[in-house]
Coordinates of N, CA and C in Angstrom, one line a residue:
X1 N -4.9 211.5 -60.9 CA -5.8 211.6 -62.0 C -7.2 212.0 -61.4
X2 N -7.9 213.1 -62.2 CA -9.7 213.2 -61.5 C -10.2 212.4 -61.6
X3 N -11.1 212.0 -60.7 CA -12.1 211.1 -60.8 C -13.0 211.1 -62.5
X4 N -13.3 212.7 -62.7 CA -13.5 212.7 -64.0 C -13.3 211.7 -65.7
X5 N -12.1 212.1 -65.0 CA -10.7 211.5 -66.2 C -10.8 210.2 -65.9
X6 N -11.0 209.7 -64.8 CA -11.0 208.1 -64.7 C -12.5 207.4 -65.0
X7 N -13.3 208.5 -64.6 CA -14.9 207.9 -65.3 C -14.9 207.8 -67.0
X8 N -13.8 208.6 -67.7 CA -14.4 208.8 -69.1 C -13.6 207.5 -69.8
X9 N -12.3 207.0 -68.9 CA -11.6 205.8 -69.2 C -12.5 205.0 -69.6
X10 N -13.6 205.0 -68.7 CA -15.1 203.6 -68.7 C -16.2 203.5 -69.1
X11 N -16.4 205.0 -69.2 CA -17.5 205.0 -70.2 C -17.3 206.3 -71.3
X12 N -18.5 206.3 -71.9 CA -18.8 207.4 -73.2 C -18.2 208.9 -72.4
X13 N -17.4 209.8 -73.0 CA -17.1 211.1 -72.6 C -18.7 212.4 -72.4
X14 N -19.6 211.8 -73.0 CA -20.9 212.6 -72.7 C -21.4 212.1 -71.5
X15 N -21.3 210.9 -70.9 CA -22.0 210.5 -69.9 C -21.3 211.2 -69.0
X16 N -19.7 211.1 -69.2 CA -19.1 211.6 -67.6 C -18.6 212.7 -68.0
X17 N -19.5 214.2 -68.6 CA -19.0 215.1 -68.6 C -19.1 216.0 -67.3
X18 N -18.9 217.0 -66.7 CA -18.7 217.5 -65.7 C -20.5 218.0 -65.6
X19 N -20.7 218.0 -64.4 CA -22.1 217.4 -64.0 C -23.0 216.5 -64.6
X20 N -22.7 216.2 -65.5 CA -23.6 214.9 -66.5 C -23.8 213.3 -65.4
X21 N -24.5 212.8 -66.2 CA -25.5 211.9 -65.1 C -24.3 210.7 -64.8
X22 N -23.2 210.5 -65.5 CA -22.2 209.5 -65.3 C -21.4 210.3 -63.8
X23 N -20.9 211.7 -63.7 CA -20.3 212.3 -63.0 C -21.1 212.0 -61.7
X24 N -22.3 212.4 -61.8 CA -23.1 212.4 -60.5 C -23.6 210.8 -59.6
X25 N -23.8 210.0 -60.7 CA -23.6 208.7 -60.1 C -22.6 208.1 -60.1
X26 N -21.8 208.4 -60.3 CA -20.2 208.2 -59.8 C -19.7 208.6 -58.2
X27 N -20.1 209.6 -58.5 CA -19.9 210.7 -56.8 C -21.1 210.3 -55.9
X28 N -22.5 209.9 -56.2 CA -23.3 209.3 -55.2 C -22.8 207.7 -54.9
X29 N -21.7 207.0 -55.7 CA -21.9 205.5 -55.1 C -21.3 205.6 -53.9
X30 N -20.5 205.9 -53.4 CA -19.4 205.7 -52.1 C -21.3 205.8 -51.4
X31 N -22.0 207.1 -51.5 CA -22.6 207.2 -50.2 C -24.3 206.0 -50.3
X32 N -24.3 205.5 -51.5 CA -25.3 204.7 -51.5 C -25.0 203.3 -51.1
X33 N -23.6 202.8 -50.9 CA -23.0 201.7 -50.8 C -23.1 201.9 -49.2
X34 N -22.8 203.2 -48.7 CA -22.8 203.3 -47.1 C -24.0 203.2 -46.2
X35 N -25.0 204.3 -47.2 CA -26.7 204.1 -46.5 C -26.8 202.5 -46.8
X36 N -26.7 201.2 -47.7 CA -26.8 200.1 -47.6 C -25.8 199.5 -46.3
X37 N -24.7 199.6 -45.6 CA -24.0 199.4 -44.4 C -25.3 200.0 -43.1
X38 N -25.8 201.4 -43.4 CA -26.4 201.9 -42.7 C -27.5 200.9 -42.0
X39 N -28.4 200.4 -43.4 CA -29.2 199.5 -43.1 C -29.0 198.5 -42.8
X40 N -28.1 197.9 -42.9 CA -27.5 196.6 -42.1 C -27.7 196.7 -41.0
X41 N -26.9 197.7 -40.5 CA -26.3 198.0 -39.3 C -27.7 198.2 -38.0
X42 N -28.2 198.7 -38.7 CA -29.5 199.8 -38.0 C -30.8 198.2 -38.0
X43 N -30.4 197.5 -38.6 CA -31.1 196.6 -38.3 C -30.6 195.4 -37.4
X44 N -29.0 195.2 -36.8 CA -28.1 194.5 -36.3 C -28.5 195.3 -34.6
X45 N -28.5 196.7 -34.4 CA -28.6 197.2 -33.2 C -28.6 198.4 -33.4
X46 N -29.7 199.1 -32.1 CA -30.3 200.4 -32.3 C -29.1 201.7 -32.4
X47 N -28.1 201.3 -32.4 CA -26.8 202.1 -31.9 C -27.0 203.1 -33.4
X48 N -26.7 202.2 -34.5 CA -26.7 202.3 -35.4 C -27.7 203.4 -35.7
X49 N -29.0 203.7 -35.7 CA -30.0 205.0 -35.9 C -29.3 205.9 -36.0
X50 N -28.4 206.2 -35.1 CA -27.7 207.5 -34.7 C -26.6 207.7 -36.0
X51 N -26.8 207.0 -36.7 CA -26.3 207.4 -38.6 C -27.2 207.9 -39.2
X52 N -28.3 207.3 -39.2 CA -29.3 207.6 -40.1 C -30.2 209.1 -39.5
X53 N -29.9 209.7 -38.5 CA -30.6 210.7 -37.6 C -30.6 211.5 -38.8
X54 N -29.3 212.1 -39.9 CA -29.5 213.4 -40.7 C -30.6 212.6 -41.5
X55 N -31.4 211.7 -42.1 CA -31.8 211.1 -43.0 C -33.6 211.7 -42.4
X56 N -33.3 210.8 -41.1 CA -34.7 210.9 -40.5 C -35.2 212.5 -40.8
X57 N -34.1 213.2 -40.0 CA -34.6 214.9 -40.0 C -34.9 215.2 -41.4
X58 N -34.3 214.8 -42.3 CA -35.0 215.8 -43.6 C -36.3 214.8 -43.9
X59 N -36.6 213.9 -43.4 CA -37.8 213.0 -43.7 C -39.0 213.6 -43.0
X60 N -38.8 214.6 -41.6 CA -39.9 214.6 -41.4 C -39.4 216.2 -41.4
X61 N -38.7 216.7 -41.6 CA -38.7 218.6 -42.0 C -39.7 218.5 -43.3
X62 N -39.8 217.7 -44.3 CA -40.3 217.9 -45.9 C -41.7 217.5 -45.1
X63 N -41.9 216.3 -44.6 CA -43.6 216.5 -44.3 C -44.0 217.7 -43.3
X64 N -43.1 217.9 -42.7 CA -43.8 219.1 -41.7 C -44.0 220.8 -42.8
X65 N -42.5 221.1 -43.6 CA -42.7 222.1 -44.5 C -44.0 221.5 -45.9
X66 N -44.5 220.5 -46.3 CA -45.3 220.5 -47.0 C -46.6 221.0 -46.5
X67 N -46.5 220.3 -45.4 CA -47.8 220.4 -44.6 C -48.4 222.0 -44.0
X68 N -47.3 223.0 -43.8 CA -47.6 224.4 -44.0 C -47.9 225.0 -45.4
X69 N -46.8 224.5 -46.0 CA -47.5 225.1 -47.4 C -48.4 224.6 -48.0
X70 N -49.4 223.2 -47.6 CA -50.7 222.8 -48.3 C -51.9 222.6 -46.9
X71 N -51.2 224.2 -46.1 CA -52.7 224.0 -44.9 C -53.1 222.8 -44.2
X72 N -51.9 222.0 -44.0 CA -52.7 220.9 -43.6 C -52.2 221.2 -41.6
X73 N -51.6 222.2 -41.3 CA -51.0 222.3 -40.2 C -50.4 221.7 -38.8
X74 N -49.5 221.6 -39.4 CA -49.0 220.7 -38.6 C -48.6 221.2 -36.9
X75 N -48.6 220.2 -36.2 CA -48.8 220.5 -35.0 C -47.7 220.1 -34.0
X76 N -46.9 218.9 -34.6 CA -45.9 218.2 -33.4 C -45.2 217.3 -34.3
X77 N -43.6 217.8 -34.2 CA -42.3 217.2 -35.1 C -41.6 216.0 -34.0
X78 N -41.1 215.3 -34.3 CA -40.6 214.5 -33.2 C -39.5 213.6 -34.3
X79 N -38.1 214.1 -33.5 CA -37.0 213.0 -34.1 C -36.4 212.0 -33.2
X80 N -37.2 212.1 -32.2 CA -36.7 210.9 -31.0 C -37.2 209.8 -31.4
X81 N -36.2 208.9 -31.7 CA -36.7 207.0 -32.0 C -37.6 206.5 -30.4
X82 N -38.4 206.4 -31.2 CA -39.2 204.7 -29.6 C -39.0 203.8 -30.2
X83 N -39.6 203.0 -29.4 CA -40.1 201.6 -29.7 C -41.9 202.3 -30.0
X84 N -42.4 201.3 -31.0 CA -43.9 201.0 -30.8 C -44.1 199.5 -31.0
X85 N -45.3 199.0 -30.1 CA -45.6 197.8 -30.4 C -46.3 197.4 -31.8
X86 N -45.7 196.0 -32.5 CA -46.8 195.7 -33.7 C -47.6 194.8 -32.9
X87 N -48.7 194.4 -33.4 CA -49.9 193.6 -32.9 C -49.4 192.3 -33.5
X88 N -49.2 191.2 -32.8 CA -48.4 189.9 -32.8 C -46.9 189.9 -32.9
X89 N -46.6 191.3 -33.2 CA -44.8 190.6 -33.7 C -43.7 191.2 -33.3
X90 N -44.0 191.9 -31.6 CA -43.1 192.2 -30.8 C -43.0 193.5 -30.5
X91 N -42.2 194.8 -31.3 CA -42.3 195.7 -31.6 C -41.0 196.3 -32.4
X92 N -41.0 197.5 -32.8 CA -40.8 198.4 -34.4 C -40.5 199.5 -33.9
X93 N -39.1 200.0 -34.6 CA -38.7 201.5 -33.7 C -39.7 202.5 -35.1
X94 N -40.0 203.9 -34.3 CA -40.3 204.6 -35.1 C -39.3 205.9 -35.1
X95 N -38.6 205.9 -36.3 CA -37.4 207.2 -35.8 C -38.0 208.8 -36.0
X96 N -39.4 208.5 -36.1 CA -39.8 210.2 -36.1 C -41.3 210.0 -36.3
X97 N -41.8 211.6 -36.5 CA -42.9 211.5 -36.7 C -43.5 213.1 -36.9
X98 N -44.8 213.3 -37.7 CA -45.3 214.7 -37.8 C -46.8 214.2 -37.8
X99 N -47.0 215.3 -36.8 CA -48.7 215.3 -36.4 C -49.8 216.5 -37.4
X100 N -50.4 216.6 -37.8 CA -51.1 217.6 -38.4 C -52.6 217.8 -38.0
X101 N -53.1 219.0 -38.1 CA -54.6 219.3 -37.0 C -55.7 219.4 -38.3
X102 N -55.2 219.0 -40.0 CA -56.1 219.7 -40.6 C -55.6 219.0 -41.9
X103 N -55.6 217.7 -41.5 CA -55.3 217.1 -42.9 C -56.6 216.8 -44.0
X104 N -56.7 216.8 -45.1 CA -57.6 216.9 -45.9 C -57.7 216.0 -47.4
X105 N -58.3 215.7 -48.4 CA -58.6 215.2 -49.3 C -57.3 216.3 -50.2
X106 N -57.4 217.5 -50.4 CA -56.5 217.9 -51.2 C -55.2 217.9 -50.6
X107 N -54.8 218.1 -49.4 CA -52.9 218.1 -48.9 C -52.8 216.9 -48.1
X108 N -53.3 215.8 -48.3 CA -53.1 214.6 -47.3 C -51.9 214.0 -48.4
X109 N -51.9 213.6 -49.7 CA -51.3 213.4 -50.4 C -49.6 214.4 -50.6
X110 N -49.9 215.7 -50.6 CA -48.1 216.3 -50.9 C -47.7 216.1 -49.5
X111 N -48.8 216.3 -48.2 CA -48.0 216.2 -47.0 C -47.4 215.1 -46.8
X112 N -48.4 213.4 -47.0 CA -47.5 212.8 -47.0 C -46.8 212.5 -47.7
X113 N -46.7 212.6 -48.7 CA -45.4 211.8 -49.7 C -44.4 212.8 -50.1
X114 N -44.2 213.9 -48.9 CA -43.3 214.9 -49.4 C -41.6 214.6 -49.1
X115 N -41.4 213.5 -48.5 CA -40.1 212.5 -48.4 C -39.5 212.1 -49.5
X116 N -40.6 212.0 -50.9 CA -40.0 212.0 -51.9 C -38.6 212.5 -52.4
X117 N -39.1 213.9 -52.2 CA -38.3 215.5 -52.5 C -37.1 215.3 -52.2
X118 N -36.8 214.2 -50.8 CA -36.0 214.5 -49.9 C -34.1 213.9 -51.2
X119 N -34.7 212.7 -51.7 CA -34.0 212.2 -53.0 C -33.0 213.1 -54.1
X120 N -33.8 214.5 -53.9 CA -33.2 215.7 -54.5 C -31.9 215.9 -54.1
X121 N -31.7 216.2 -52.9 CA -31.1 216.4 -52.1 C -29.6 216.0 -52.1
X122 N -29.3 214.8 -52.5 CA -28.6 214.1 -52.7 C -27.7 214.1 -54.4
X123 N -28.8 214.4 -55.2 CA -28.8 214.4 -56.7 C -28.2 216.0 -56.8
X124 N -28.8 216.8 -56.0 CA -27.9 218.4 -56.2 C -26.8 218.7 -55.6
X125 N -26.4 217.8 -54.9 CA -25.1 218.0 -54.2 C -24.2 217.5 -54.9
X126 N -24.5 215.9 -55.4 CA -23.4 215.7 -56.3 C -23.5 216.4 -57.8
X127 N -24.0 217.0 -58.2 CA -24.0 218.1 -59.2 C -23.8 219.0 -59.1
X128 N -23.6 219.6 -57.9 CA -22.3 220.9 -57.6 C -21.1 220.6 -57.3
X129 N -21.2 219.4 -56.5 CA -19.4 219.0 -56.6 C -18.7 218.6 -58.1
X130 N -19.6 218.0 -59.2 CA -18.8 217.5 -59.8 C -19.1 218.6 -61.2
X131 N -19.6 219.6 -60.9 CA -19.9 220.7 -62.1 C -18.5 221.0 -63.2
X132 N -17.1 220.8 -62.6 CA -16.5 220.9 -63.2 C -15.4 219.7 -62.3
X133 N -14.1 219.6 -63.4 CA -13.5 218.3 -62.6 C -12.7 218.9 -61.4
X134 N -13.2 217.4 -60.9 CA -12.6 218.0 -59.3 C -11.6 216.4 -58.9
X135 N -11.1 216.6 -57.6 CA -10.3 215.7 -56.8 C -11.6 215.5 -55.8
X136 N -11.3 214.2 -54.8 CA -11.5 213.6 -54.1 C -11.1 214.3 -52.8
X137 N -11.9 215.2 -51.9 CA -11.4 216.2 -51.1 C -11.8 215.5 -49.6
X138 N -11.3 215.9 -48.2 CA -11.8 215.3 -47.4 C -13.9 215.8 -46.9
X139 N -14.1 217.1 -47.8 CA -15.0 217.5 -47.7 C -16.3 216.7 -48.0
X140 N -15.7 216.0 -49.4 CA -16.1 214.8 -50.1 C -17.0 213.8 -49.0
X141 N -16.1 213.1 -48.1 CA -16.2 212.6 -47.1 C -17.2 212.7 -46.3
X142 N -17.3 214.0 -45.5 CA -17.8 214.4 -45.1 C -19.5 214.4 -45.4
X143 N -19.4 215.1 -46.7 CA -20.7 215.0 -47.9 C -21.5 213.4 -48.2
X144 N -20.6 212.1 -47.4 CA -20.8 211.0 -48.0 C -21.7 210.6 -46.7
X145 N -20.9 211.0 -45.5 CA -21.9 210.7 -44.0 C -23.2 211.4 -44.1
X146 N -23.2 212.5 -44.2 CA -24.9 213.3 -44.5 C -25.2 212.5 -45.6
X147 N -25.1 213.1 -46.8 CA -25.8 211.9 -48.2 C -26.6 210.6 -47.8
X148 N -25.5 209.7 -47.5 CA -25.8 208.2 -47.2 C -27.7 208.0 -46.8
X149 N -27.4 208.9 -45.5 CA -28.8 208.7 -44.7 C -30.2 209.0 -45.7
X150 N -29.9 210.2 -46.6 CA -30.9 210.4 -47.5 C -31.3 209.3 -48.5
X151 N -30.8 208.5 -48.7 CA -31.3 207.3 -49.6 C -31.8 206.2 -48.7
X152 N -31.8 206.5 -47.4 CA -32.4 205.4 -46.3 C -34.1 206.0 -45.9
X153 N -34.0 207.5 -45.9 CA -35.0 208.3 -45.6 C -36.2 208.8 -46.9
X154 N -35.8 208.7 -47.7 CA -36.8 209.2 -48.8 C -38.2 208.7 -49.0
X155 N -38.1 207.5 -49.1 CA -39.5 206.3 -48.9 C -40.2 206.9 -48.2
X156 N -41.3 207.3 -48.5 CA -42.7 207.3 -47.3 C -43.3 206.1 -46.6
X157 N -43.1 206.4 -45.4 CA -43.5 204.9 -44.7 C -45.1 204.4 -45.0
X158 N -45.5 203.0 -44.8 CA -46.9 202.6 -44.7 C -48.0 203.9 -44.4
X159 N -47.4 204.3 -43.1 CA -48.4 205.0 -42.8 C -49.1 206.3 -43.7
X160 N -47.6 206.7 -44.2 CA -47.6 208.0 -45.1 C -48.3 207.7 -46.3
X161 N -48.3 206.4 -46.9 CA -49.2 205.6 -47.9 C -50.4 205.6 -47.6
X162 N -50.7 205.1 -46.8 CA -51.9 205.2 -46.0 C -52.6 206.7 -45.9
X163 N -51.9 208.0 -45.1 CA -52.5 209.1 -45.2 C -52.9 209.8 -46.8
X164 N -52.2 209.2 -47.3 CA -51.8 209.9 -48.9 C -53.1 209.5 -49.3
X165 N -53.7 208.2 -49.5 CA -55.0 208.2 -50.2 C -55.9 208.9 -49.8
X166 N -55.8 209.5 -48.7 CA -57.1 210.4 -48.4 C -57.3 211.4 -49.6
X167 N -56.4 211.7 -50.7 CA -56.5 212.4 -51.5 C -56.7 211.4 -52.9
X168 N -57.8 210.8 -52.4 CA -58.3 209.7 -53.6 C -58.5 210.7 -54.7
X169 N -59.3 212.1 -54.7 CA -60.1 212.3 -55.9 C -58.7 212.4 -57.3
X170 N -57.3 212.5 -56.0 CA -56.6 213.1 -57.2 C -56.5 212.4 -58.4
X171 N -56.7 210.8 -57.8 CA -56.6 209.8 -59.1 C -57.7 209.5 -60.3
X172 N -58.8 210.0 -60.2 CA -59.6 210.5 -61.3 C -59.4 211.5 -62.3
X173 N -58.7 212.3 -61.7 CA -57.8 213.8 -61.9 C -57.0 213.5 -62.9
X174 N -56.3 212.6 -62.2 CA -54.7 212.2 -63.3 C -54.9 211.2 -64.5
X175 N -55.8 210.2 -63.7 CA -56.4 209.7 -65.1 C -57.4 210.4 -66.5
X176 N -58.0 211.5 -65.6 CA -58.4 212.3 -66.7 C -57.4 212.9 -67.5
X177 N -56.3 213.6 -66.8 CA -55.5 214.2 -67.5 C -54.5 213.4 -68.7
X178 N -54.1 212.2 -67.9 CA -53.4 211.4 -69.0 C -54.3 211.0 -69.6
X179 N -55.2 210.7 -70.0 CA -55.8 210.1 -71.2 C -56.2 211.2 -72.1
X180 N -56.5 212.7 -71.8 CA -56.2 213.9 -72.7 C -54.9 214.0 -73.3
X181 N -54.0 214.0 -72.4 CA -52.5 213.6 -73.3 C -52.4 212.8 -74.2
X182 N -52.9 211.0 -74.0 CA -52.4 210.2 -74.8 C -53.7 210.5 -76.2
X183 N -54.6 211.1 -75.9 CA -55.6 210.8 -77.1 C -55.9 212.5 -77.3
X184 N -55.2 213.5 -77.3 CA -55.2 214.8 -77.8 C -55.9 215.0 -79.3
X185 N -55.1 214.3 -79.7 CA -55.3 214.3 -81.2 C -56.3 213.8 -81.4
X186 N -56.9 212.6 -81.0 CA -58.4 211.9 -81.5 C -59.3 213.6 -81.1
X187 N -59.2 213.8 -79.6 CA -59.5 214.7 -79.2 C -60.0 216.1 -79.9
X188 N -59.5 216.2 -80.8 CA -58.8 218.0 -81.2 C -60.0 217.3 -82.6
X189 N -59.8 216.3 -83.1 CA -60.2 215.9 -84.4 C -61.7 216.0 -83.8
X190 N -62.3 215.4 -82.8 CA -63.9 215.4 -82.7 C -64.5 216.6 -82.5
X191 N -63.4 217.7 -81.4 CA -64.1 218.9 -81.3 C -64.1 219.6 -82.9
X192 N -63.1 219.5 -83.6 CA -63.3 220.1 -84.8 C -64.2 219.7 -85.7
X193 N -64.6 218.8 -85.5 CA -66.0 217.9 -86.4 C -65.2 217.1 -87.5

């Protein structure tokens, strides 16, 4: 039986139609169940990283490709895990990193939090596998080891939190903007008199 055919057993036939949001989270649980093993694991012993390595690389490809396309130029990619020391509490691997010579108030923010994106990634793959019904292939598989690591990697770290506010003004910005959205109408009514 397809997986298809077995999702519609359990829920509504619109949810699990062939790429609909039932199909696609159906086909991401094997690998969100795994990146959760991943993180066990990776916190049990360093061995483990070496799962998570396809996760790390698109974690710092999207800050390093943001960071060209918003001028912030970046200068030095690195997917080798160290150790760094924390101040009192031993030390903390860091599985990567992206250096930039020109970060700024306007691209400090997409450069860092461009990990986000990386979440996509995951969401379009199982929406081309399951666009129409399919079987459980060993390619599937395959698709579950890469996947996994991208739900470990998306998060922007502290640090990346940290660089992001340097684009404080944007949040005056947004709050301007959404309160034009939510009060348009009062809006529209005062310029009209």
């Amino acid at each position: 039986m397809a997986l298809l055919s077995a999702c519609q057993a359990w829920l509504p036939a619109a949810v699990c139609a062939p790429g609909g949001p039932g199909a696609v989270l159906l086909y991401l649980a094997p690998s969100a169940a795994l990146a959760f093993l991943f993180w066990i694991g990776s916190g049990a012993h360093p061995f483990f990283f070496l799962f998570t390595a396809a996760g790390t690389l698109c974690h710092e490809l999207a800050h390093f490709s943001a960071g060209l396309l918003t001028n912030a130029e970046p200068v030095g990619l690195s997917v080798v895990p160290r150790r760094i020391p924390r101040p009192g509490k031993g030390h903390n691997w860091e599985l990567g990193s992206v250096t930039f010579a020109n970060l700024r108030w306007y691209n400090a923010a997409p450069a860092a939090l461009a990990p986000l994106l990386v979440l996509l990634l995951p969401f379009a793959v199982a929406w081309w596998r399951t666009r129409h019904d399919w079987v459980f292939e060993p390619l599937d598989l395959a698709l579950m080891f890469v996947l996994a690591p991208q739900f470990l990697s998306f998060w922007p770290s502290p640090v990346d939190w940290r660089l992001a506010a340097r684009s404080w003004p944007y949040v005056p910005l947004l709050a301007l903007g959404a309160g034009a959205y939510c009060f348009h109408g009062q809006l529209l009514a005062l310029v009209k008199g």
